Amino acid sequence: MTEPRILATYHITSDAHHIEQRALGLAIEQSVECPLDAINDPAILDNILGRVEDIAELAPGRYAVQIGLAAATAPAEPGQLLNMLFGNSSIQPDIALADIALPNSYLEAFGGPRVGLAGLRARLGAPQRALTASALKPQGLSPDALASLAHRLASGGVDLIKDDHGIADQAFSPFAARAAAVGRAVRDANAKTGGRTLYAPHVSGTLDDMRRQLGIIRNEGIGALLVAPMIVGLANFHAIVNEAAGLVVVAHPAMAGAARIAPPLLLGRLFRLFGADITVFPNFGGRFAYSTDTCLELARAARQPWGELNACIPTPAGGIMLHRVNELLQFYGQDVMLLIGGSLLAAREQLTEQASRFVNKVADYGQR
Amino acid sequence: MTEPRILATYHITSDAHHIEQRALGLAIEQSVECPLDAINDPAILDNILGRVEDIAELAPGRYAVQIGLAAATAPAEPGQLLNMLFGNSSIQPDIALADIALPNSYLEAFGGPRVGLAGLRARLGAPQRALTASALKPQGLSPDALASLAHRLASGGVDLIKDDHGIADQAFSPFAARAAAVGRAVRDANAKTGGRTLYAPHVSGTLDDMRRQLGIIRNEGIGALLVAPMIVGLANFHAIVNEAAGLVVVAHPAMAGAARIAPPLLLGRLFRLFGADITVFPNFGGRFAYSTDTCLELARAARQPWGELNACIPTPAGGIMLHRVNELLQFYGQDVMLLIGGSLLAAREQLTEQASRFVNKVADYGQR
């Protein structure tokens, strides 16, 4: 019984004379990784060796090559899947991993977002409108100072407050003290306003560290967590997703951007597959260089129907300003969470008011 | 008391009119990551905000920018260090991380290679000559078939045999069965030849998985292990190094190549810092595109005196053929381990003889 293959699409710089050989080389590299004449066993040639399924020219000198990879080489372990999709080829500068199609068994094994868009909407009591987020910055602030910012943001009504991803477990705001202080501040603000603001502290380090931090999160009654999957390793990210059942998992793209894996695939599909409920990514026109096409494809990959997986909420970020809210909701639709960090914090003493303005603009867009 | 800063050197594409602003933006991105006017606390501006230390033109339109990063933002946790060096900037296509200079406290905290070049030479009884390695391929072979290859390679006298990095814990050769079979085969061959060949199985998955596999390695009396640090997460790699005390740790560059971090820095310095005794990298002129300069700098970064850290052994690989041995030893010197995988295995029934040829060529080079 032949299992269905993983179909991986790569974009390769080459030319008409060499592309077939290059494609075969890629099929070998991402499977048996040795000269074919070193292989005695015909079953390996049939069942393990990658297969060139299609070659298409995207533009002069740029080709889309589809390789069928044997599922047997990549059991449902996220790191090994990444390894077999792109481990060695990541070192070859002429090639990028553009997209994948996975047999359903992977979707069942990995599970996707546990809470997802619908679950988060229910949790926030926001069935229709877009969602809002901000960030605690800058690192260096004490737990109490971060808690004060969080209280003011939550009082303004933002749906989610995350740590700046640079805040981890440093001496100036150790995880336990910060989680306690900020958790308490957000609870207080919610009690006063009737709001349901969530706090997502940044969980980092080894898998042991992340478990310890997750324990603190549960003890403090905190409802979410932020993780950088490419820093902690995809397998450990997925393990924490499993152990964080019931909590909202926010994925941050730190170290993801340079992987020469197309952002819609990595931050949209793969982070979603392994369990991100929310995927933060750099919006076009901000401090980063993603195009509008990339952003739209990323949002689509995160949200579109995919087997039985829940939708993941795309969260554009990175230099978004209040005056762009309508434009961005027009662009992404309302199944999105907009993240405004630094430019809200620049309001200083007016932080709560500015956060309210943000929240109202987003809510009002839904009312037009 | 001001702690010494981490000095990070980035290569940026820009122009004379914009580079100062770009450098400041980078210093902000890799520290406080918010507009400066959002920061109330002068202590953060003094002690946390990144500092542009130097800007130099490398070539028209390409600049080397040195940023001083506060050690307080990056305690000795490998993932957080990577995050603060390049987390967000990895997403910006105009920039690469070229080099770092770390305060000594990091070297002490991370510890570097536990066995190192000198330790491995002692273990192998090879004080002078270059070292030799090969790989078990292709994946898909059963534990017994892999054991048979290993026996033949060890009988030929190679110093180290590693799993192909694609071999993890798949159904066709589960880790436990493979470690047992290959471990036994290598021990048998060593008993017959008086050799000291080491076997390095590929340890992968979550930190829990890696610990379980490490336990099997110890039970089987196996002397080494192979890990892909960028797949498992640097913090978990370092944790396993600590737990693998006494074993030789081999680092594989899967997923490292695309990180837009200069290979000598990532595969040479950083893998060494976190505990790789051996760093495998793609040799020039093989299937990958590293230049001779890159390879030489990588070897230098791995080997050169660095605080009290042991030297890490550079292991060029990726399409090396027997006839290049002399050229490569001329190029790298003898403090190197040459890895020939596929082209040895292509010898099929003559594998032991071909392995012997490899071993003898390397040993003879030292005798000239």
mmCIF file with all atom_site columns, C-alpha atoms in Angstrom, chain A residues 69-253:
data_model
loop_
_atom_site.group_PDB
_atom_site.id
_atom_site.type_symbol
_atom_site.label_atom_id
_atom_site.label_alt_id
_atom_site.label_comp_id
_atom_site.label_asym_id
_atom_site.label_entity_id
_atom_site.label_seq_id
_atom_site.pdbx_PDB_ins_code
_atom_site.Cartn_x
_atom_site.Cartn_y
_atom_site.Cartn_z
_atom_site.occupancy
_atom_site.B_iso_or_equiv
_atom_site.pdbx_formal_charge
_atom_site.auth_seq_id
_atom_site.auth_comp_id
_atom_site.auth_asym_id
_atom_site.auth_atom_id
_atom_site.pdbx_PDB_model_num
ATOM 1   C CA . LEU A 1 69  ? 8.435   13.301 -0.689 1.00 0.00 ? 69  LEU A CA 1
ATOM 2   C CA . ALA A 1 70  ? 7.724   9.971  0.927  1.00 0.00 ? 70  ALA A CA 1
ATOM 3   C CA . ALA A 1 71  ? 5.735   10.319 4.130  1.00 0.00 ? 71  ALA A CA 1
ATOM 4   C CA . ALA A 1 72  ? 7.823   7.485  5.569  1.00 0.00 ? 72  ALA A CA 1
ATOM 5   C CA . THR A 1 73  ? 10.838  9.813  5.772  1.00 0.00 ? 73  THR A CA 1
ATOM 6   C CA . ALA A 1 74  ? 8.926   12.318 7.872  1.00 0.00 ? 74  ALA A CA 1
ATOM 7   C CA . PRO A 1 75  ? 6.727   10.902 10.604 1.00 0.00 ? 75  PRO A CA 1
ATOM 8   C CA . ALA A 1 76  ? 4.562   13.444 12.437 1.00 0.00 ? 76  ALA A CA 1
ATOM 9   C CA . GLU A 1 77  ? 7.455   15.101 14.248 1.00 0.00 ? 77  GLU A CA 1
ATOM 10  C CA . PRO A 1 78  ? 7.638   18.795 13.339 1.00 0.00 ? 78  PRO A CA 1
ATOM 11  C CA . GLY A 1 79  ? 11.426  19.131 13.333 1.00 0.00 ? 79  GLY A CA 1
ATOM 12  C CA . GLN A 1 80  ? 11.923  16.081 11.165 1.00 0.00 ? 80  GLN A CA 1
ATOM 13  C CA . LEU A 1 81  ? 9.222   17.295 8.780  1.00 0.00 ? 81  LEU A CA 1
ATOM 14  C CA . LEU A 1 82  ? 11.089  20.596 8.435  1.00 0.00 ? 82  LEU A CA 1
ATOM 15  C CA . ASN A 1 83  ? 14.357  18.709 8.032  1.00 0.00 ? 83  ASN A CA 1
ATOM 16  C CA . MET A 1 84  ? 13.000  16.608 5.188  1.00 0.00 ? 84  MET A CA 1
ATOM 17  C CA . LEU A 1 85  ? 11.270  19.567 3.532  1.00 0.00 ? 85  LEU A CA 1
ATOM 18  C CA . PHE A 1 86  ? 14.237  21.894 3.574  1.00 0.00 ? 86  PHE A CA 1
ATOM 19  C CA . GLY A 1 87  ? 17.044  20.905 5.961  1.00 0.00 ? 87  GLY A CA 1
ATOM 20  C CA . ASN A 1 88  ? 19.942  20.715 3.527  1.00 0.00 ? 88  ASN A CA 1
ATOM 21  C CA . SER A 1 89  ? 18.379  22.717 0.738  1.00 0.00 ? 89  SER A CA 1
ATOM 22  C CA . SER A 1 90  ? 18.155  25.644 3.120  1.00 0.00 ? 90  SER A CA 1
ATOM 23  C CA . ILE A 1 91  ? 21.904  25.906 2.595  1.00 0.00 ? 91  ILE A CA 1
ATOM 24  C CA . GLN A 1 92  ? 21.555  26.272 -1.167 1.00 0.00 ? 92  GLN A CA 1
ATOM 25  C CA . PRO A 1 93  ? 21.053  29.934 -2.063 1.00 0.00 ? 93  PRO A CA 1
ATOM 26  C CA . ASP A 1 94  ? 19.269  29.322 -5.359 1.00 0.00 ? 94  ASP A CA 1
ATOM 27  C CA . ILE A 1 95  ? 16.232  27.757 -3.771 1.00 0.00 ? 95  ILE A CA 1
ATOM 28  C CA . ALA A 1 96  ? 13.250  28.661 -1.585 1.00 0.00 ? 96  ALA A CA 1
ATOM 29  C CA . LEU A 1 97  ? 10.503  26.471 -0.190 1.00 0.00 ? 97  LEU A CA 1
ATOM 30  C CA . ALA A 1 98  ? 7.277   27.953 -1.462 1.00 0.00 ? 98  ALA A CA 1
ATOM 31  C CA . ASP A 1 99  ? 4.419   25.658 -0.460 1.00 0.00 ? 99  ASP A CA 1
ATOM 32  C CA . ILE A 1 100 ? 3.455   22.170 0.676  1.00 0.00 ? 100 ILE A CA 1
ATOM 33  C CA . ALA A 1 101 ? 0.468   19.878 0.403  1.00 0.00 ? 101 ALA A CA 1
ATOM 34  C CA . LEU A 1 102 ? 0.253   17.343 3.182  1.00 0.00 ? 102 LEU A CA 1
ATOM 35  C CA . PRO A 1 103 ? -1.618  14.071 3.419  1.00 0.00 ? 103 PRO A CA 1
ATOM 36  C CA . ASN A 1 104 ? -4.487  14.339 5.919  1.00 0.00 ? 104 ASN A CA 1
ATOM 37  C CA . SER A 1 105 ? -2.719  12.088 8.411  1.00 0.00 ? 105 SER A CA 1
ATOM 38  C CA . TYR A 1 106 ? -0.391  14.970 9.264  1.00 0.00 ? 106 TYR A CA 1
ATOM 39  C CA . LEU A 1 107 ? -3.277  17.315 9.933  1.00 0.00 ? 107 LEU A CA 1
ATOM 40  C CA . GLU A 1 108 ? -4.792  14.796 12.324 1.00 0.00 ? 108 GLU A CA 1
ATOM 41  C CA . ALA A 1 109 ? -1.464  14.118 14.004 1.00 0.00 ? 109 ALA A CA 1
ATOM 42  C CA . PHE A 1 110 ? -0.489  17.752 14.514 1.00 0.00 ? 110 PHE A CA 1
ATOM 43  C CA . GLY A 1 111 ? -3.985  19.030 15.254 1.00 0.00 ? 111 GLY A CA 1
ATOM 44  C CA . GLY A 1 112 ? -3.715  22.698 14.332 1.00 0.00 ? 112 GLY A CA 1
ATOM 45  C CA . PRO A 1 113 ? -4.957  25.556 16.511 1.00 0.00 ? 113 PRO A CA 1
ATOM 46  C CA . ARG A 1 114 ? -6.621  24.299 19.661 1.00 0.00 ? 114 ARG A CA 1
ATOM 47  C CA . VAL A 1 115 ? -8.672  27.440 20.279 1.00 0.00 ? 115 VAL A CA 1
ATOM 48  C CA . GLY A 1 116 ? -8.590  29.042 16.831 1.00 0.00 ? 116 GLY A CA 1
ATOM 49  C CA . LEU A 1 117 ? -10.438 32.031 15.447 1.00 0.00 ? 117 LEU A CA 1
ATOM 50  C CA . ALA A 1 118 ? -13.900 30.847 16.425 1.00 0.00 ? 118 ALA A CA 1
ATOM 51  C CA . GLY A 1 119 ? -12.785 29.854 19.909 1.00 0.00 ? 119 GLY A CA 1
ATOM 52  C CA . LEU A 1 120 ? -11.097 33.178 20.504 1.00 0.00 ? 120 LEU A CA 1
ATOM 53  C CA . ARG A 1 121 ? -14.122 35.123 19.240 1.00 0.00 ? 121 ARG A CA 1
ATOM 54  C CA . ALA A 1 122 ? -16.286 33.199 21.687 1.00 0.00 ? 122 ALA A CA 1
ATOM 55  C CA . ARG A 1 123 ? -13.859 33.828 24.506 1.00 0.00 ? 123 ARG A CA 1
ATOM 56  C CA . LEU A 1 124 ? -13.769 37.568 23.792 1.00 0.00 ? 124 LEU A CA 1
ATOM 57  C CA . GLY A 1 125 ? -17.484 37.926 23.093 1.00 0.00 ? 125 GLY A CA 1
ATOM 58  C CA . ALA A 1 126 ? -16.614 39.356 19.672 1.00 0.00 ? 126 ALA A CA 1
ATOM 59  C CA . PRO A 1 127 ? -18.439 37.391 17.010 1.00 0.00 ? 127 PRO A CA 1
ATOM 60  C CA . GLN A 1 128 ? -18.004 39.877 14.176 1.00 0.00 ? 128 GLN A CA 1
ATOM 61  C CA . ARG A 1 129 ? -15.542 42.676 14.593 1.00 0.00 ? 129 ARG A CA 1
ATOM 62  C CA . ALA A 1 130 ? -11.786 42.524 14.068 1.00 0.00 ? 130 ALA A CA 1
ATOM 63  C CA . LEU A 1 131 ? -9.684  41.935 17.168 1.00 0.00 ? 131 LEU A CA 1
ATOM 64  C CA . THR A 1 132 ? -7.096  44.213 18.746 1.00 0.00 ? 132 THR A CA 1
ATOM 65  C CA . ALA A 1 133 ? -3.727  43.677 20.377 1.00 0.00 ? 133 ALA A CA 1
ATOM 66  C CA . SER A 1 134 ? -0.874  45.640 21.836 1.00 0.00 ? 134 SER A CA 1
ATOM 67  C CA . ALA A 1 135 ? 2.515   44.889 23.364 1.00 0.00 ? 135 ALA A CA 1
ATOM 68  C CA . LEU A 1 136 ? 4.356   45.626 26.596 1.00 0.00 ? 136 LEU A CA 1
ATOM 69  C CA . LYS A 1 137 ? 7.508   47.547 25.777 1.00 0.00 ? 137 LYS A CA 1
ATOM 70  C CA . PRO A 1 138 ? 10.306  48.313 26.151 1.00 0.00 ? 138 PRO A CA 1
ATOM 71  C CA . GLN A 1 139 ? 12.203  45.514 27.818 1.00 0.00 ? 139 GLN A CA 1
ATOM 72  C CA . GLY A 1 140 ? 14.078  46.807 30.812 1.00 0.00 ? 140 GLY A CA 1
ATOM 73  C CA . LEU A 1 141 ? 10.909  47.885 32.597 1.00 0.00 ? 141 LEU A CA 1
ATOM 74  C CA . SER A 1 142 ? 10.248  46.252 35.945 1.00 0.00 ? 142 SER A CA 1
ATOM 75  C CA . PRO A 1 143 ? 7.294   43.896 36.472 1.00 0.00 ? 143 PRO A CA 1
ATOM 76  C CA . ASP A 1 144 ? 5.388   46.692 38.190 1.00 0.00 ? 144 ASP A CA 1
ATOM 77  C CA . ALA A 1 145 ? 6.055   49.149 35.383 1.00 0.00 ? 145 ALA A CA 1
ATOM 78  C CA . LEU A 1 146 ? 4.933   46.559 32.825 1.00 0.00 ? 146 LEU A CA 1
ATOM 79  C CA . ALA A 1 147 ? 1.882   45.857 34.938 1.00 0.00 ? 147 ALA A CA 1
ATOM 80  C CA . SER A 1 148 ? 1.028   49.539 34.948 1.00 0.00 ? 148 SER A CA 1
ATOM 81  C CA . LEU A 1 149 ? 1.203   49.659 31.153 1.00 0.00 ? 149 LEU A CA 1
ATOM 82  C CA . ALA A 1 150 ? -0.887  46.509 30.942 1.00 0.00 ? 150 ALA A CA 1
ATOM 83  C CA . HIS A 1 151 ? -3.516  47.968 33.246 1.00 0.00 ? 151 HIS A CA 1
ATOM 84  C CA . ARG A 1 152 ? -3.804  51.049 31.111 1.00 0.00 ? 152 ARG A CA 1
ATOM 85  C CA . LEU A 1 153 ? -4.000  49.078 27.863 1.00 0.00 ? 153 LEU A CA 1
ATOM 86  C CA . ALA A 1 154 ? -6.575  46.686 29.261 1.00 0.00 ? 154 ALA A CA 1
ATOM 87  C CA . SER A 1 155 ? -8.593  49.613 30.605 1.00 0.00 ? 155 SER A CA 1
ATOM 88  C CA . GLY A 1 156 ? -8.683  50.917 27.051 1.00 0.00 ? 156 GLY A CA 1
ATOM 89  C CA . GLY A 1 157 ? -10.181 47.602 25.990 1.00 0.00 ? 157 GLY A CA 1
ATOM 90  C CA . VAL A 1 158 ? -7.612  45.885 23.755 1.00 0.00 ? 158 VAL A CA 1
ATOM 91  C CA . ASP A 1 159 ? -8.358  42.197 23.369 1.00 0.00 ? 159 ASP A CA 1
ATOM 92  C CA . LEU A 1 160 ? -4.825  40.873 23.832 1.00 0.00 ? 160 LEU A CA 1
ATOM 93  C CA . ILE A 1 161 ? -1.662  42.216 25.412 1.00 0.00 ? 161 ILE A CA 1
ATOM 94  C CA . LYS A 1 162 ? 1.540   40.382 24.662 1.00 0.00 ? 162 LYS A CA 1
ATOM 95  C CA . ASP A 1 163 ? 5.034   40.743 26.010 1.00 0.00 ? 163 ASP A CA 1
ATOM 96  C CA . ASP A 1 164 ? 7.517   42.302 23.635 1.00 0.00 ? 164 ASP A CA 1
ATOM 97  C CA . HIS A 1 165 ? 9.247   39.158 22.381 1.00 0.00 ? 165 HIS A CA 1
ATOM 98  C CA . GLY A 1 166 ? 12.537  40.512 23.701 1.00 0.00 ? 166 GLY A CA 1
ATOM 99  C CA . ILE A 1 167 ? 11.196  40.189 27.234 1.00 0.00 ? 167 ILE A CA 1
ATOM 100 C CA . ALA A 1 168 ? 11.979  36.673 28.356 1.00 0.00 ? 168 ALA A CA 1
ATOM 101 C CA . ASP A 1 169 ? 13.351  35.860 31.802 1.00 0.00 ? 169 ASP A CA 1
ATOM 102 C CA . GLN A 1 170 ? 15.828  38.633 32.378 1.00 0.00 ? 170 GLN A CA 1
ATOM 103 C CA . ALA A 1 171 ? 16.803  40.023 35.762 1.00 0.00 ? 171 ALA A CA 1
ATOM 104 C CA . PHE A 1 172 ? 14.926  43.271 35.162 1.00 0.00 ? 172 PHE A CA 1
ATOM 105 C CA . SER A 1 173 ? 11.600  41.429 34.846 1.00 0.00 ? 173 SER A CA 1
ATOM 106 C CA . PRO A 1 174 ? 11.870  37.746 35.751 1.00 0.00 ? 174 PRO A CA 1
ATOM 107 C CA . PHE A 1 175 ? 9.087   35.618 34.300 1.00 0.00 ? 175 PHE A CA 1
ATOM 108 C CA . ALA A 1 176 ? 7.413   34.658 37.560 1.00 0.00 ? 176 ALA A CA 1
ATOM 109 C CA . ALA A 1 177 ? 7.297   38.177 38.996 1.00 0.00 ? 177 ALA A CA 1
ATOM 110 C CA . ARG A 1 178 ? 6.167   39.624 35.686 1.00 0.00 ? 178 ARG A CA 1
ATOM 111 C CA . ALA A 1 179 ? 3.459   37.064 35.098 1.00 0.00 ? 179 ALA A CA 1
ATOM 112 C CA . ALA A 1 180 ? 2.112   37.660 38.586 1.00 0.00 ? 180 ALA A CA 1
ATOM 113 C CA . ALA A 1 181 ? 2.154   41.451 38.356 1.00 0.00 ? 181 ALA A CA 1
ATOM 114 C CA . VAL A 1 182 ? 0.837   41.770 34.834 1.00 0.00 ? 182 VAL A CA 1
ATOM 115 C CA . GLY A 1 183 ? -1.673  38.973 35.304 1.00 0.00 ? 183 GLY A CA 1
ATOM 116 C CA . ARG A 1 184 ? -3.059  40.754 38.350 1.00 0.00 ? 184 ARG A CA 1
ATOM 117 C CA . ALA A 1 185 ? -3.173  44.123 36.600 1.00 0.00 ? 185 ALA A CA 1
ATOM 118 C CA . VAL A 1 186 ? -5.098  42.723 33.637 1.00 0.00 ? 186 VAL A CA 1
ATOM 119 C CA . ARG A 1 187 ? -7.542  40.914 35.934 1.00 0.00 ? 187 ARG A CA 1
ATOM 120 C CA . ASP A 1 188 ? -8.125  44.144 37.884 1.00 0.00 ? 188 ASP A CA 1
ATOM 121 C CA . ALA A 1 189 ? -8.747  46.132 34.728 1.00 0.00 ? 189 ALA A CA 1
ATOM 122 C CA . ASN A 1 190 ? -11.137 43.477 33.435 1.00 0.00 ? 190 ASN A CA 1
ATOM 123 C CA . ALA A 1 191 ? -13.029 43.481 36.715 1.00 0.00 ? 191 ALA A CA 1
ATOM 124 C CA . LYS A 1 192 ? -13.443 47.251 36.495 1.00 0.00 ? 192 LYS A CA 1
ATOM 125 C CA . THR A 1 193 ? -14.431 47.427 32.841 1.00 0.00 ? 193 THR A CA 1
ATOM 126 C CA . GLY A 1 194 ? -16.194 44.128 32.387 1.00 0.00 ? 194 GLY A CA 1
ATOM 127 C CA . GLY A 1 195 ? -13.630 43.397 29.712 1.00 0.00 ? 195 GLY A CA 1
ATOM 128 C CA . ARG A 1 196 ? -11.962 40.100 28.811 1.00 0.00 ? 196 ARG A CA 1
ATOM 129 C CA . THR A 1 197 ? -8.495  41.246 27.873 1.00 0.00 ? 197 THR A CA 1
ATOM 130 C CA . LEU A 1 198 ? -5.999  38.398 27.599 1.00 0.00 ? 198 LEU A CA 1
ATOM 131 C CA . TYR A 1 199 ? -2.333  38.575 28.535 1.00 0.00 ? 199 TYR A CA 1
ATOM 132 C CA . ALA A 1 200 ? 0.248   36.532 26.599 1.00 0.00 ? 200 ALA A CA 1
ATOM 133 C CA . PRO A 1 201 ? 3.619   36.357 28.367 1.00 0.00 ? 201 PRO A CA 1
ATOM 134 C CA . HIS A 1 202 ? 6.627   35.287 26.330 1.00 0.00 ? 202 HIS A CA 1
ATOM 135 C CA . VAL A 1 203 ? 7.519   31.676 27.040 1.00 0.00 ? 203 VAL A CA 1
ATOM 136 C CA . SER A 1 204 ? 11.082  30.760 26.066 1.00 0.00 ? 204 SER A CA 1
ATOM 137 C CA . GLY A 1 205 ? 14.208  28.698 26.709 1.00 0.00 ? 205 GLY A CA 1
ATOM 138 C CA . THR A 1 206 ? 14.483  24.927 26.825 1.00 0.00 ? 206 THR A CA 1
ATOM 139 C CA . LEU A 1 207 ? 11.369  22.758 26.894 1.00 0.00 ? 207 LEU A CA 1
ATOM 140 C CA . ASP A 1 208 ? 11.890  22.454 30.665 1.00 0.00 ? 208 ASP A CA 1
ATOM 141 C CA . ASP A 1 209 ? 11.942  26.260 30.998 1.00 0.00 ? 209 ASP A CA 1
ATOM 142 C CA . MET A 1 210 ? 8.808   26.569 28.897 1.00 0.00 ? 210 MET A CA 1
ATOM 143 C CA . ARG A 1 211 ? 6.980   24.006 31.020 1.00 0.00 ? 211 ARG A CA 1
ATOM 144 C CA . ARG A 1 212 ? 7.943   25.820 34.190 1.00 0.00 ? 212 ARG A CA 1
ATOM 145 C CA . GLN A 1 213 ? 6.669   29.087 32.726 1.00 0.00 ? 213 GLN A CA 1
ATOM 146 C CA . LEU A 1 214 ? 3.473   27.411 31.551 1.00 0.00 ? 214 LEU A CA 1
ATOM 147 C CA . GLY A 1 215 ? 2.919   26.201 35.113 1.00 0.00 ? 215 GLY A CA 1
ATOM 148 C CA . ILE A 1 216 ? 3.229   29.770 36.350 1.00 0.00 ? 216 ILE A CA 1
ATOM 149 C CA . ILE A 1 217 ? 0.794   30.922 33.667 1.00 0.00 ? 217 ILE A CA 1
ATOM 150 C CA . ARG A 1 218 ? -1.803  28.408 34.831 1.00 0.00 ? 218 ARG A CA 1
ATOM 151 C CA . ASN A 1 219 ? -1.248  29.273 38.486 1.00 0.00 ? 219 ASN A CA 1
ATOM 152 C CA . GLU A 1 220 ? -1.796  32.939 37.743 1.00 0.00 ? 220 GLU A CA 1
ATOM 153 C CA . GLY A 1 221 ? -4.941  32.234 35.752 1.00 0.00 ? 221 GLY A CA 1
ATOM 154 C CA . ILE A 1 222 ? -3.426  33.826 32.662 1.00 0.00 ? 222 ILE A CA 1
ATOM 155 C CA . GLY A 1 223 ? -5.197  32.977 29.425 1.00 0.00 ? 223 GLY A CA 1
ATOM 156 C CA . ALA A 1 224 ? -2.562  33.037 26.697 1.00 0.00 ? 224 ALA A CA 1
ATOM 157 C CA . LEU A 1 225 ? 1.125   32.671 25.884 1.00 0.00 ? 225 LEU A CA 1
ATOM 158 C CA . LEU A 1 226 ? 3.591   33.939 23.261 1.00 0.00 ? 226 LEU A CA 1
ATOM 159 C CA . VAL A 1 227 ? 6.180   31.613 21.731 1.00 0.00 ? 227 VAL A CA 1
ATOM 160 C CA . ALA A 1 228 ? 8.791   32.000 18.967 1.00 0.00 ? 228 ALA A CA 1
ATOM 161 C CA . PRO A 1 229 ? 8.635   28.598 17.227 1.00 0.00 ? 229 PRO A CA 1
ATOM 162 C CA . MET A 1 230 ? 11.806  28.963 15.150 1.00 0.00 ? 230 MET A CA 1
ATOM 163 C CA . ILE A 1 231 ? 13.812  29.798 18.246 1.00 0.00 ? 231 ILE A CA 1
ATOM 164 C CA . VAL A 1 232 ? 12.520  27.058 20.540 1.00 0.00 ? 232 VAL A CA 1
ATOM 165 C CA . GLY A 1 233 ? 12.339  24.409 17.826 1.00 0.00 ? 233 GLY A CA 1
ATOM 166 C CA . LEU A 1 234 ? 9.109   23.384 16.127 1.00 0.00 ? 234 LEU A CA 1
ATOM 167 C CA . ALA A 1 235 ? 8.846   20.089 17.997 1.00 0.00 ? 235 ALA A CA 1
ATOM 168 C CA . ASN A 1 236 ? 9.028   21.826 21.357 1.00 0.00 ? 236 ASN A CA 1
ATOM 169 C CA . PHE A 1 237 ? 6.546   24.459 20.166 1.00 0.00 ? 237 PHE A CA 1
ATOM 170 C CA . HIS A 1 238 ? 4.122   21.713 19.309 1.00 0.00 ? 238 HIS A CA 1
ATOM 171 C CA . ALA A 1 239 ? 4.738   19.972 22.623 1.00 0.00 ? 239 ALA A CA 1
ATOM 172 C CA . ILE A 1 240 ? 3.907   23.175 24.503 1.00 0.00 ? 240 ILE A CA 1
ATOM 173 C CA . VAL A 1 241 ? 0.764   23.663 22.410 1.00 0.00 ? 241 VAL A CA 1
ATOM 174 C CA . ASN A 1 242 ? -0.383  20.257 23.598 1.00 0.00 ? 242 ASN A CA 1
ATOM 175 C CA . GLU A 1 243 ? 0.382   21.075 27.208 1.00 0.00 ? 243 GLU A CA 1
ATOM 176 C CA . ALA A 1 244 ? -1.191  24.533 26.949 1.00 0.00 ? 244 ALA A CA 1
ATOM 177 C CA . ALA A 1 245 ? -4.612  23.088 26.123 1.00 0.00 ? 245 ALA A CA 1
ATOM 178 C CA . GLY A 1 246 ? -7.237  25.704 26.888 1.00 0.00 ? 246 GLY A CA 1
ATOM 179 C CA . LEU A 1 247 ? -4.870  28.644 26.524 1.00 0.00 ? 247 LEU A CA 1
ATOM 180 C CA . VAL A 1 248 ? -4.521  30.880 23.475 1.00 0.00 ? 248 VAL A CA 1
ATOM 181 C CA . VAL A 1 249 ? -1.160  30.335 21.743 1.00 0.00 ? 249 VAL A CA 1
ATOM 182 C CA . VAL A 1 250 ? 0.407   33.310 19.971 1.00 0.00 ? 250 VAL A CA 1
ATOM 183 C CA . ALA A 1 251 ? 3.291   32.589 17.557 1.00 0.00 ? 251 ALA A CA 1
ATOM 184 C CA . HIS A 1 252 ? 5.996   35.189 16.978 1.00 0.00 ? 252 HIS A CA 1
ATOM 185 C CA . PRO A 1 253 ? 8.090   35.218 13.791 1.00 0.00 ? 253 PRO A CA 1
#
